[in-house]
């Protein structure tokens, strides 16, 4: 599916669509907190390519053609030990999209076989919702085959239950590392001959700067399985560099998240 996105996605959809499909294709099994781990990894991956992405806890109701409804997540999620009983997605403010990379963890959605959900939404332009980009209680509805998926936005307390929990803090470095590697794989896919032209038309200056910087440079994983490109470092000597070590012009926007 990631290959199909690469071949057919328009420039203003390319990176938004390819990342979650690529994550699904390479994810090893399902971690305990599958949506949290996926969102944190993808948030870092999007950010390395210059795309701002923010976590958004939601309540999800899936309704089939006969009117049967199943609810997943909660507007007031809680932790049980190291497991979180809610559901979350990513919001991409600049693209006005939400990304549910793990929607196929739910049986009825998986049977449709379309892959991650990436849909357009209307976002708040003012930070009036406790730092959130969508008003608590707001609903967005998507069609997936014969299913209707209704997402209800949870409030800032639900977001805090993720970001302030020790389990998430303990895995922050791992999420950043996996996001960095996912972004590097995506960059390699976007620089291919039949995709690069559209990738250079994306509205993200950092992504365009990275594409220019890596050119056709060799890439390979190191002993720790971190992806690196063989490029001149800041001192001018060529060596294997991680994505965040690649020299870029001073005017290039910083990666997200920006602390």
XYZ file of C-alpha atoms in Angstrom:
259
model
C 0.000 0.000 0.000
C 2.883 2.386 0.727
C 4.150 1.821 -2.821
C 0.716 2.739 -4.203
C 0.700 5.956 -2.185
C 4.135 6.835 -3.550
C 2.988 6.301 -7.113
C -0.329 8.151 -6.994
C -0.415 10.701 -4.138
C -0.505 14.386 -5.063
C 2.286 16.664 -3.771
C 0.121 18.171 -1.023
C -0.788 14.662 0.216
C 2.430 12.767 -0.387
C 4.288 12.790 2.916
C 1.074 12.821 4.983
C -0.105 9.587 3.339
C 3.161 7.719 2.862
C 4.399 7.848 6.476
C 1.525 5.960 8.173
C 1.350 3.380 5.369
C 5.102 2.828 5.625
C 4.847 2.514 9.416
C 2.186 -0.199 9.045
C 4.343 -2.089 6.545
C 7.375 -2.277 8.841
C 5.866 -2.319 12.371
C 6.861 -5.467 14.229
C 3.741 -6.889 15.840
C 1.556 -4.815 18.111
C 3.068 -3.157 21.186
C 0.994 -3.024 24.339
C -0.112 0.562 23.794
C -0.315 0.290 20.026
C -1.923 3.654 19.261
C 0.267 5.601 21.703
C 3.464 4.006 20.401
C 2.417 4.514 16.781
C 1.449 8.152 17.335
C 4.633 8.986 19.209
C 6.788 7.320 16.551
C 4.912 8.981 13.693
C 4.909 12.349 15.447
C 8.705 12.257 15.525
C 8.915 10.992 11.939
C 6.627 13.716 10.603
C 8.549 16.268 12.644
C 11.933 15.290 11.204
C 10.506 16.003 7.738
C 9.131 19.377 8.847
C 5.504 18.369 9.345
C 3.954 19.383 12.649
C 1.944 16.574 14.249
C 0.176 16.538 17.628
C -1.429 13.760 19.658
C -5.203 13.816 20.085
C -7.016 11.338 22.359
C -10.419 10.351 21.000
C -13.427 8.150 21.567
C -14.192 6.045 18.463
C -17.563 4.513 17.586
C -17.738 2.094 14.651
C -21.173 1.464 13.173
C -21.872 -1.239 10.586
C -24.539 -1.307 7.869
C -27.047 -2.946 10.263
C -26.670 -0.170 12.813
C -24.571 -2.188 15.267
C -22.177 0.059 17.167
C -18.933 -0.702 18.991
C -17.104 1.902 21.072
C -13.339 2.017 21.463
C -11.358 4.382 23.633
C -12.815 6.801 26.142
C -13.230 10.519 26.690
C -11.696 9.885 30.139
C -9.001 7.275 29.491
C -6.989 5.731 32.321
C -3.920 3.577 32.782
C -3.914 0.066 34.176
C -0.327 -0.525 35.103
C 1.594 0.075 31.894
C -1.450 -0.252 29.587
C -3.573 2.717 28.463
C -7.256 1.977 27.822
C -7.924 4.863 25.419
C -7.440 5.538 21.722
C -5.486 8.378 20.105
C -4.754 9.771 16.665
C -2.460 12.446 15.247
C -3.586 15.884 14.124
C -1.579 17.569 11.338
C -2.414 21.290 11.748
C -0.856 22.617 8.550
C -2.449 19.918 6.398
C -5.754 19.975 8.354
C -5.772 16.191 8.577
C -6.060 13.527 11.223
C -4.097 10.288 10.993
C -5.255 7.049 12.604
C -2.400 4.688 11.774
C -3.759 1.901 13.984
C -7.423 1.928 12.981
C -7.036 -1.596 11.604
C -6.363 -2.951 15.086
C -10.184 -3.075 15.201
C -11.553 -6.221 13.549
C -14.372 -4.733 11.489
C -12.113 -2.039 10.036
C -9.331 -4.524 9.313
C -11.784 -6.641 7.293
C -12.268 -3.711 4.885
C -8.524 -3.804 4.196
C -7.872 -0.196 3.195
C -5.061 0.598 5.647
C -4.504 3.627 7.911
C -7.059 6.427 7.974
C -5.890 9.862 6.821
C -8.772 12.340 6.599
C -9.415 16.075 6.300
C -10.746 17.939 9.349
C -11.583 21.488 10.397
C -9.193 22.718 13.087
C -9.321 25.568 15.566
C -7.109 28.520 14.651
C -6.897 29.706 18.244
C -5.469 27.834 21.229
C -8.678 28.045 23.261
C -9.098 24.365 24.069
C -6.415 23.745 26.657
C -3.713 23.705 23.987
C -5.672 21.405 21.715
C -6.327 21.942 18.041
C -9.852 20.519 18.094
C -12.653 21.479 20.442
C -13.374 18.851 23.116
C -16.591 17.054 22.248
C -16.294 17.843 18.535
C -16.978 14.932 16.200
C -15.538 13.948 12.831
C -17.097 11.193 10.735
C -15.521 9.024 8.038
C -16.832 6.269 5.802
C -14.765 3.095 5.545
C -16.486 0.566 3.282
C -19.901 -0.080 4.830
C -18.696 1.226 8.179
C -19.198 4.676 9.683
C -16.374 5.784 11.983
C -17.237 8.582 14.412
C -14.367 10.162 16.338
C -15.198 12.317 19.370
C -12.434 14.609 20.600
C -11.376 14.178 24.223
C -10.334 17.102 26.423
C -6.916 18.265 27.656
C -7.047 15.963 30.693
C -7.025 12.965 28.366
C -3.966 14.314 26.553
C -2.218 14.933 29.857
C -2.928 11.323 30.843
C -0.641 10.291 27.976
C 2.085 12.920 27.993
C 2.541 13.070 31.764
C 2.619 9.325 32.407
C 5.965 7.720 33.369
C 5.445 4.913 30.832
C 5.451 7.400 27.952
C 8.437 9.308 29.342
C 10.353 6.037 29.698
C 9.925 5.298 25.983
C 10.465 8.848 24.671
C 13.999 8.183 23.426
C 12.886 4.988 21.706
C 10.009 6.773 19.993
C 12.370 9.483 18.769
C 14.838 6.912 17.446
C 12.160 4.855 15.671
C 10.638 8.056 14.276
C 14.039 9.170 12.982
C 14.547 5.857 11.199
C 11.037 5.903 9.747
C 11.630 9.434 8.436
C 14.948 8.337 6.877
C 13.245 5.439 5.090
C 10.528 7.787 3.891
C 13.104 10.283 2.617
C 14.824 7.501 0.699
C 11.498 6.524 -0.899
C 10.645 10.145 -1.767
C 13.958 10.713 -3.584
C 13.311 7.916 -6.086
C 13.247 9.043 -9.709
C 9.487 8.760 -10.239
C 8.555 10.436 -6.928
C 11.170 13.161 -6.331
C 9.508 15.714 -8.624
C 6.260 15.597 -6.662
C 8.119 15.455 -3.341
C 9.900 18.718 -4.207
C 6.474 20.339 -4.622
C 5.346 19.540 -1.063
C 4.653 22.567 1.159
C 7.376 21.630 3.673
C 10.702 23.523 3.320
C 12.555 21.149 5.654
C 11.615 18.117 3.550
C 12.708 19.881 0.371
C 16.016 20.870 2.005
C 16.650 17.275 3.077
C 15.928 15.981 -0.423
C 18.437 18.432 -1.871
C 21.012 17.553 0.801
C 20.879 13.762 0.428
C 20.686 13.746 -3.378
C 21.694 10.241 -4.447
C 23.937 9.597 -1.446
C 24.335 5.966 -0.310
C 22.405 4.923 2.780
C 22.481 1.886 5.039
C 21.743 0.890 8.639
C 24.604 0.927 11.127
C 25.311 -1.759 13.732
C 22.481 -0.424 15.897
C 20.119 -0.551 12.887
C 19.905 3.248 12.692
C 19.604 4.527 9.114
C 22.460 6.757 7.945
C 23.413 8.597 4.753
C 27.022 8.956 3.532
C 27.445 12.729 3.246
C 29.837 15.562 4.098
C 29.551 16.493 7.778
C 29.786 20.078 9.059
C 33.588 19.842 9.009
C 33.493 18.881 5.319
C 34.641 15.276 5.828
C 32.346 12.587 4.469
C 30.900 10.162 6.985
C 27.716 8.260 7.793
C 25.124 10.675 9.213
C 21.761 10.242 10.887
C 18.926 12.388 9.586
C 19.317 14.923 12.413
C 23.072 15.211 11.717
C 22.758 16.224 8.054
C 23.919 19.859 7.551
C 21.108 22.039 6.170
C 21.014 25.734 5.202
C 20.609 28.091 8.206
C 17.199 29.200 6.958
C 15.792 25.653 7.122
C 12.964 25.329 9.684
C 13.812 23.214 12.706
C 12.361 19.762 13.148
C 9.223 19.244 15.263
C 8.521 18.980 18.120
C 10.182 22.247 19.096
C 10.696 22.371 22.825
